PDB file of C-alpha atoms in Angstrom:
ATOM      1  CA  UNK Q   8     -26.367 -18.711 -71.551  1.00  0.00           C
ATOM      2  CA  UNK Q   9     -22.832 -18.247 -71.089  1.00  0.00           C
ATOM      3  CA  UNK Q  10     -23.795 -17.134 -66.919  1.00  0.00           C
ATOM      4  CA  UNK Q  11     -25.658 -20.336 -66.684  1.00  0.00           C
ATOM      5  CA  UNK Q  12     -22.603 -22.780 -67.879  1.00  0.00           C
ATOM      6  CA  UNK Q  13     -20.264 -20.393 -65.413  1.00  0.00           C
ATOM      7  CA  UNK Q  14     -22.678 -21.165 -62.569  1.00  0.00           C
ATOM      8  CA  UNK Q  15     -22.844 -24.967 -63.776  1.00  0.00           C
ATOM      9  CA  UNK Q  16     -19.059 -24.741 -63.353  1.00  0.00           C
ATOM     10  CA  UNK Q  17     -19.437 -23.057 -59.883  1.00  0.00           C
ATOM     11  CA  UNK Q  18     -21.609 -25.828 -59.150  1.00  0.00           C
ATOM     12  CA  UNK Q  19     -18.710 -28.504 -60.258  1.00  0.00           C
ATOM     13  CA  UNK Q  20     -16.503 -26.884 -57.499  1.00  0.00           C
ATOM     14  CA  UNK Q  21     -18.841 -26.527 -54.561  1.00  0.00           C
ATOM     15  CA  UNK Q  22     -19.759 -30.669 -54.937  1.00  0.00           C
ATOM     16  CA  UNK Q  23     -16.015 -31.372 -54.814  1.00  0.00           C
ATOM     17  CA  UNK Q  24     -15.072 -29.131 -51.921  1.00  0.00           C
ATOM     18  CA  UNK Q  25     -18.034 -30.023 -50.296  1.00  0.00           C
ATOM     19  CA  UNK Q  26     -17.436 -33.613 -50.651  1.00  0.00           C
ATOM     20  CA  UNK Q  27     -13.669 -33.187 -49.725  1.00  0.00           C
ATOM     21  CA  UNK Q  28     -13.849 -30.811 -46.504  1.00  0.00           C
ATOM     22  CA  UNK Q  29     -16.660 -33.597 -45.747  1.00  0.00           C
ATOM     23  CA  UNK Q  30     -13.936 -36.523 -45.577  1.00  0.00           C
ATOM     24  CA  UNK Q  31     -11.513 -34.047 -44.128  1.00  0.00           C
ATOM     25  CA  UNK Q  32     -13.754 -33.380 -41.736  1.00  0.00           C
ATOM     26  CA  UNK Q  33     -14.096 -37.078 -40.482  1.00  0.00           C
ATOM     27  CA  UNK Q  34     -10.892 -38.132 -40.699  1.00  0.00           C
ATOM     28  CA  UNK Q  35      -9.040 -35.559 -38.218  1.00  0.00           C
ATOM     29  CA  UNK Q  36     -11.779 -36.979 -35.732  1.00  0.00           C
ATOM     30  CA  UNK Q  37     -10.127 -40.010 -36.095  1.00  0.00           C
ATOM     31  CA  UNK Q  38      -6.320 -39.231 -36.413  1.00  0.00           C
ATOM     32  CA  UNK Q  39      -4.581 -38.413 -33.012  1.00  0.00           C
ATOM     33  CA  UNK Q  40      -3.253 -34.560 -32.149  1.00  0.00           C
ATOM     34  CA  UNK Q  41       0.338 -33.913 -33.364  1.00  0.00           C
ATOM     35  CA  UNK Q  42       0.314 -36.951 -35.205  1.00  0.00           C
ATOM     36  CA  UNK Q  43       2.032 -36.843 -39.111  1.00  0.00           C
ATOM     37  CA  UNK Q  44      -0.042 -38.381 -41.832  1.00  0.00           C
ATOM     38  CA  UNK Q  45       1.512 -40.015 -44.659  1.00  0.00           C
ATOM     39  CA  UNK Q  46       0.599 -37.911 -48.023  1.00  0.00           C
ATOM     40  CA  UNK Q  47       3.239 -39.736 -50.397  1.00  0.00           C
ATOM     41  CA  UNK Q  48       3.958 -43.495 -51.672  1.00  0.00           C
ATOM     42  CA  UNK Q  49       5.907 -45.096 -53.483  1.00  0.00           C
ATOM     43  CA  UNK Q  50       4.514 -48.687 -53.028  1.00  0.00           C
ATOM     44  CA  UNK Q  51       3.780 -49.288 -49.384  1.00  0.00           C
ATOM     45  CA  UNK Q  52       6.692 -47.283 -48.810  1.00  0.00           C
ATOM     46  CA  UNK Q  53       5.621 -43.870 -47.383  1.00  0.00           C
ATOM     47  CA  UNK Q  54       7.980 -41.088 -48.769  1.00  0.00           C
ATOM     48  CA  UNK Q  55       6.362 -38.225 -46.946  1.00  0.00           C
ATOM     49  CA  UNK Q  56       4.335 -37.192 -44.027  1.00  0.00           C
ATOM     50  CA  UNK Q  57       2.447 -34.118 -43.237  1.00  0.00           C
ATOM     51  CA  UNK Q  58       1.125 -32.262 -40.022  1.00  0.00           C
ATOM     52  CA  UNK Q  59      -3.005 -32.974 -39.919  1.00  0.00           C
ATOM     53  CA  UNK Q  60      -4.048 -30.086 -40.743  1.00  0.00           C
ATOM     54  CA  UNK Q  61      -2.075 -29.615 -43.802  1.00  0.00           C
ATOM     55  CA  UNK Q  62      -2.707 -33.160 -44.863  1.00  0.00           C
ATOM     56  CA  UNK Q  63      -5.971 -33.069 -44.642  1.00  0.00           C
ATOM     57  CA  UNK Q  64      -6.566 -29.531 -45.521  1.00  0.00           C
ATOM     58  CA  UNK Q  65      -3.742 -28.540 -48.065  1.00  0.00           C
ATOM     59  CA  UNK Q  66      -5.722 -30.038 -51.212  1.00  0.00           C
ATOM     60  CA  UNK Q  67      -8.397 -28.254 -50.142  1.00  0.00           C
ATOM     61  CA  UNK Q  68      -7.258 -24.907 -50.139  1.00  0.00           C
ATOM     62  CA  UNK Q  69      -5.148 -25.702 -53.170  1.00  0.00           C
ATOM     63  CA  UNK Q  70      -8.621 -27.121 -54.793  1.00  0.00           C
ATOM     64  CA  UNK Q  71     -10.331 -22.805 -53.631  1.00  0.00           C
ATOM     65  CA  UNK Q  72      -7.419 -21.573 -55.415  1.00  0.00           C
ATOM     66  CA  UNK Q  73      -7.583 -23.295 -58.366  1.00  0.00           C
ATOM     67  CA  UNK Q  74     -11.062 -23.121 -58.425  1.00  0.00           C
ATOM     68  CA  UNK Q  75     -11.410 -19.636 -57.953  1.00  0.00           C
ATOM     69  CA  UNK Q  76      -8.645 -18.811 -61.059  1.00  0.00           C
ATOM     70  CA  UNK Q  77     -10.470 -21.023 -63.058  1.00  0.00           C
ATOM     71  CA  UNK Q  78     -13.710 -19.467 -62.289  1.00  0.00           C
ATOM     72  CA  UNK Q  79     -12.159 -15.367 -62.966  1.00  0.00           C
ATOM     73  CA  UNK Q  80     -10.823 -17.150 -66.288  1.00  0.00           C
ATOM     74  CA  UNK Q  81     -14.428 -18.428 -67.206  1.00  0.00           C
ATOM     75  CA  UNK Q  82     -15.891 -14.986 -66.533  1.00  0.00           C
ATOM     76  CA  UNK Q  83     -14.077 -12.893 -68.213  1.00  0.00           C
ATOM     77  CA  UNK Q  84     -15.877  -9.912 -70.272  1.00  0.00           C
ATOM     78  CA  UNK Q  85     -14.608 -11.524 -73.702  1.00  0.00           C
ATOM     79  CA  UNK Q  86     -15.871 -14.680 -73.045  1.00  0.00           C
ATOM     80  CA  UNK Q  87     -17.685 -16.375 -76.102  1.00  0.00           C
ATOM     81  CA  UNK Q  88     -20.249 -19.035 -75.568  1.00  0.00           C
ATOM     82  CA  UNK Q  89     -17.876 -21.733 -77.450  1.00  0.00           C
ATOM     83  CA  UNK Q  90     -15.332 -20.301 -75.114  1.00  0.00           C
ATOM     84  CA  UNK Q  91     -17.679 -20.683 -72.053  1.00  0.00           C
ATOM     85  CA  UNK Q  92     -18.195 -24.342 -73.142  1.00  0.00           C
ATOM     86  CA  UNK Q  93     -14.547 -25.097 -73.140  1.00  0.00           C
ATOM     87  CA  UNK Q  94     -13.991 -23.627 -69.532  1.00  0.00           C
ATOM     88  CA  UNK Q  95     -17.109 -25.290 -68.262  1.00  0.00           C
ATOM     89  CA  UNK Q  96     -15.462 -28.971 -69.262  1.00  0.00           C
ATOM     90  CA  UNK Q  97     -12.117 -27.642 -68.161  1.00  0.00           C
ATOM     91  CA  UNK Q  98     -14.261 -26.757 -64.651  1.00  0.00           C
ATOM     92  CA  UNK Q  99     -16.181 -30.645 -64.862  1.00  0.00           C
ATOM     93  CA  UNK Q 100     -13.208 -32.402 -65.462  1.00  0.00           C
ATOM     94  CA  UNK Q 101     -10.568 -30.510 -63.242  1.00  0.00           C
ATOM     95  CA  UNK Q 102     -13.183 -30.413 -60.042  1.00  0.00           C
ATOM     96  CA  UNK Q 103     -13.555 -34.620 -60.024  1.00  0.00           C
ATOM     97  CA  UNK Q 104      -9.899 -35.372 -60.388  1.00  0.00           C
ATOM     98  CA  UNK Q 105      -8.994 -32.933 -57.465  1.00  0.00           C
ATOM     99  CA  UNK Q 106     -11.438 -34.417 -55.583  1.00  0.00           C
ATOM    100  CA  UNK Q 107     -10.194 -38.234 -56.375  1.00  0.00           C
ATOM    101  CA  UNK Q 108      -6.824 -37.249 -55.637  1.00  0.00           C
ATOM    102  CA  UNK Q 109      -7.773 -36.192 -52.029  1.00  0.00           C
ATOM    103  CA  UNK Q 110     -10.159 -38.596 -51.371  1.00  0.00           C
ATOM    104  CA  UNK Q 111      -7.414 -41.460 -52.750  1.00  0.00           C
ATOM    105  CA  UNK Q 112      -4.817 -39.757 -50.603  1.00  0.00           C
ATOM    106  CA  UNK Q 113      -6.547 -39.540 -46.961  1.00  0.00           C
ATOM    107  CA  UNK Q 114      -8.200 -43.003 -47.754  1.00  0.00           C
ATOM    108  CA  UNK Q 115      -4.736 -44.482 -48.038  1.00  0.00           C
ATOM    109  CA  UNK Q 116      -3.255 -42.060 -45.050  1.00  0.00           C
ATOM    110  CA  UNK Q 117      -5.494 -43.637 -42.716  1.00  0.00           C
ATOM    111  CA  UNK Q 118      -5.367 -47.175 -43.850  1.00  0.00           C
ATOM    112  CA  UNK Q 119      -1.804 -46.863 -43.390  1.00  0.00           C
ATOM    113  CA  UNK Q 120      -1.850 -45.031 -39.790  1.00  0.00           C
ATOM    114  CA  UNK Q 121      -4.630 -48.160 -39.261  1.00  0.00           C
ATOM    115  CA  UNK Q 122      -1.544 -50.937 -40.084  1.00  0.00           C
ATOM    116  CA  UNK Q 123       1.063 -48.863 -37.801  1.00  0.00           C
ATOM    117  CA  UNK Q 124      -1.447 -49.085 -35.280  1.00  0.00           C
ATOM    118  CA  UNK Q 125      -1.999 -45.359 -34.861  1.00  0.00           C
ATOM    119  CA  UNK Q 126      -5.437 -44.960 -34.732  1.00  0.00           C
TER     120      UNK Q 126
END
C-alpha cells in the first residue's frame, strides 16, 4: 500500500512537469532569441527579467529537484502508511501550486512582451 500512494505521488509530479515543460515548450517558439522575459511584478511594473531559457526553464528544474527530495523523503525504509499518507498530500498539494506558479508566471511574461510589442 504504502508503494502504491508513493507511485500516486510520482504520478502528481510527472502531470505537473509534463504540463509545465508543455507551456515551456510553446512559449520559447514564440519569444524572440536573446530576448529577456519578465519573471517578477509588482503591479504592471516588471521588477525582473530573465534570459529564456532560465525563465522558462528555471521552475522546471527547480519543480525535478523538489520533486525528487520529496519523493527520497516519501520512500524512506521507515516509512509508515499514516506517514505515506501525509507525504502523498504533501506530493498532491506541492505538485499543483508549482505548476500554477509557472504557468501564472510565463502567461503573464508573454502578455507583457505582447503589450511592449515584442512578440
Amino acid at each position: 500500500m504504502i508503494q502504491i500512494l508513493s507511485i500516486a505521488g510520482d504520478l502528481f509530479w510527472i502531470l505537473a512537469l509534463a504540463i509545465m515543460a508543455s507551456l515551456s515548450w510553446a512559449a520559447q517558439k514564440r519569444i524572440p532569441k536573446g530576448l529577456a522575459v519578465p519573471v517578477a511584478w509588482r503591479g504592471e511594473q516588471v521588477l525582473v527579467r530573465a534570459p529564456k531559457p532560465a525563465a522558462l526553464w528555471g521552475v522546471i528544474l527547480l519543480g525535478l529537484v523538489i520533486g525528487a527530495w520529496l519523493q527520497i523523503e516519501s520512500s524512506n525504509r521507515g516509512t509508515t502508511l499514516n506517514h505515506a499518507i501525509i507525504w502523498l498530500c504533501v506530493r498532491a498539494t506541492v505538485a499543483p501550486l508549482l505548476a500554477t506558479l509557472h504557468i501564472t508566471q510565463v502567461r503573464k511574461g508573454l502578455e507583457t512582451l505582447a503589450k511592449e510589442g515584442a512578440l
